[in-house]
């Protein structure tokens, strides 16, 4: 089976390439490296001992994408490629709508014209907006607070309408909660450019001494200790969720939360990181970050029921593996 992986050099895409290669699939990676480094592809080969084809392609480029569909008999597409920085999307909405929507349209169009039957899409828990937890797939979407989130909700809609009109295309919409951690080899992981926006990479950079201290955005939320609660999921569990989604996808449109179902507060994550890695993380409580919700965690029962998948790795492993990758690769 040939699986086209867009954004395969990125954080989640690279771990999913590993999971698919280890399971015997052939992968074809298309990435323009706007937020990743081609060296990651070598590391995937090193981890798995397998080779695969990779192309430097912008997946909004319809002609370049069509050449791929002509060259290979593609059995499925997993579409990770996208811009993902929430704050930047507010500053550059057109860049986000253009990149994230056009890529989805171009890929779906080629799937229909070349008879590809499976499309797995990287969506986000952000599409739920601010609602009661646990968040379940049956809940109506209430609108998001930023253009990035809107591109995810709109891509879900585009793919749903397309699959309804073309029943030979089956679609799986995967709503990720908060992916963290890294492959246990320490060879691939998350390498944000500049100062990280997300909590775990910020913590690892404080641990490394690259940043002086963590700013905790608010301690007055109605949560266990006042700080924001999220459903952190180990990126290797997330990658395995993609394999399960691909293998069970037969017809129709299916939506799945990929999370652990467990909420962890900012301070609980900091404490676990300190304990597991034996490093103190200095922090300061500051005001809330605009657009943040108090709590976000998943109802994960549907993914278990229908995909036979659930996350296996806990917060300890997430903190240990994130730190191992930072130690190995932070100077690149
Ligand atoms: P990432 O930035 O590490 O990976 C995205 C990859 O896509 C990068 O390698 C980038 O170079 C590539 N890319 C972007 N635009 C492209 C284009 N037009 N053509 C070709 N390649 C392109 O991000 P990630 O964390 O691995 O996220 C993967 C997907 O999952 C994204 O769609 C993201 O929005 C979604 N997602 C991520 C999170 C998260 O917290 N990391 C949460 C929910 C959803
Ligand atoms: N936080 C801090 N200090 C920081 C960074 C984050 O206190 O320096 C807090 C936030 O306020 C929040 C928690 O840590 O309470 C997690 O924040 P992240 O930025 O790591 O994650 P978010 O849940 O805000 O957002 C992430 C992705 C979004 C995605 C969403 C749901 O950035 O793109 O998860 O999947 F939509």
XYZ file of N, CA, C and O in Angstrom, residues 4 26 29 31-32 40 44 47 55 58 60 102 116 124 132 137 144 154 216 235 273-274 298 308 312 325:
104
model
N 0.486 8.491 0.699
C 1.074 9.817 0.521
C 0.952 10.584 1.834
O -0.156 10.746 2.364
N 4.338 1.420 2.384
C 5.273 2.273 1.643
C 4.754 3.695 1.750
O 3.555 3.933 1.570
N 6.596 10.950 0.868
C 6.468 12.190 1.641
C 6.512 13.396 0.702
O 7.366 13.474 -0.183
N 6.677 17.513 1.205
C 6.830 18.578 2.213
C 7.616 19.714 1.571
O 8.541 19.463 0.798
N 7.247 20.949 1.880
C 8.046 22.066 1.338
C 9.036 22.609 2.377
O 9.697 23.609 2.131
N 15.281 15.399 8.871
C 14.323 14.536 9.574
C 14.030 13.279 8.747
O 13.858 12.182 9.291
N 14.226 9.337 9.908
C 13.147 8.337 9.801
C 13.718 7.060 9.181
O 13.425 5.948 9.629
N 15.814 5.262 11.854
C 15.020 4.581 12.889
C 14.416 3.289 12.336
O 14.415 2.256 13.006
N 9.607 14.210 -1.663
C 9.616 15.290 -2.650
C 9.456 16.635 -1.957
O 8.607 16.774 -1.056
N 5.241 22.013 -2.629
C 4.206 22.772 -1.923
C 2.877 22.142 -2.324
O 2.527 22.140 -3.517
N -0.020 23.079 -2.122
C -1.046 23.944 -2.733
C -0.802 24.057 -4.245
O -1.623 24.612 -4.962
N -6.358 25.540 0.547
C -6.009 25.155 -0.826
C -5.350 23.782 -0.858
O -5.642 22.955 -1.739
N -8.420 7.503 -5.467
C -7.848 7.172 -4.154
C -8.994 7.076 -3.136
O -9.833 7.966 -3.074
N -8.113 19.405 14.746
C -7.660 19.835 16.069
C -8.835 19.957 17.020
O -9.951 20.311 16.607
N -18.335 22.463 27.365
C -18.204 21.578 28.529
C -17.279 20.393 28.224
O -17.403 19.782 27.155
N -17.230 13.861 20.043
C -17.366 14.098 18.601
C -18.788 14.493 18.221
O -19.007 15.135 17.190
N -14.425 28.942 16.321
C -13.144 29.054 17.020
C -12.795 30.531 17.165
O -13.521 31.392 16.672
N -13.170 24.453 8.564
C -13.557 24.527 7.147
C -13.038 23.321 6.367
O -13.738 22.798 5.501
N 3.500 31.237 33.348
C 2.266 30.454 33.427
C 1.107 31.411 33.199
O 0.910 32.373 33.953
N 3.230 11.775 21.265
C 3.165 11.824 19.797
C 3.260 10.435 19.172
O 2.708 10.209 18.084
N 7.492 17.038 35.090
C 8.747 17.215 34.345
C 9.929 17.298 35.315
O 10.976 16.676 35.109
N 9.734 18.069 36.393
C 10.815 18.238 37.380
C 11.182 16.906 38.023
O 12.361 16.566 38.169
N -10.504 15.142 26.169
C -11.338 14.392 25.227
C -12.178 13.321 25.891
O -11.765 12.709 26.873
N -10.400 0.590 17.932
C -9.618 -0.312 18.782
C -8.316 0.329 19.217
O -7.337 -0.347 19.526
N -1.411 4.815 25.183
C -0.822 3.927 26.204
C 0.173 4.645 27.092
O 0.474 4.203 28.185
N 14.869 14.393 23.636
C 15.027 14.997 22.303
C 15.670 16.390 22.410
O 16.558 16.733 21.627
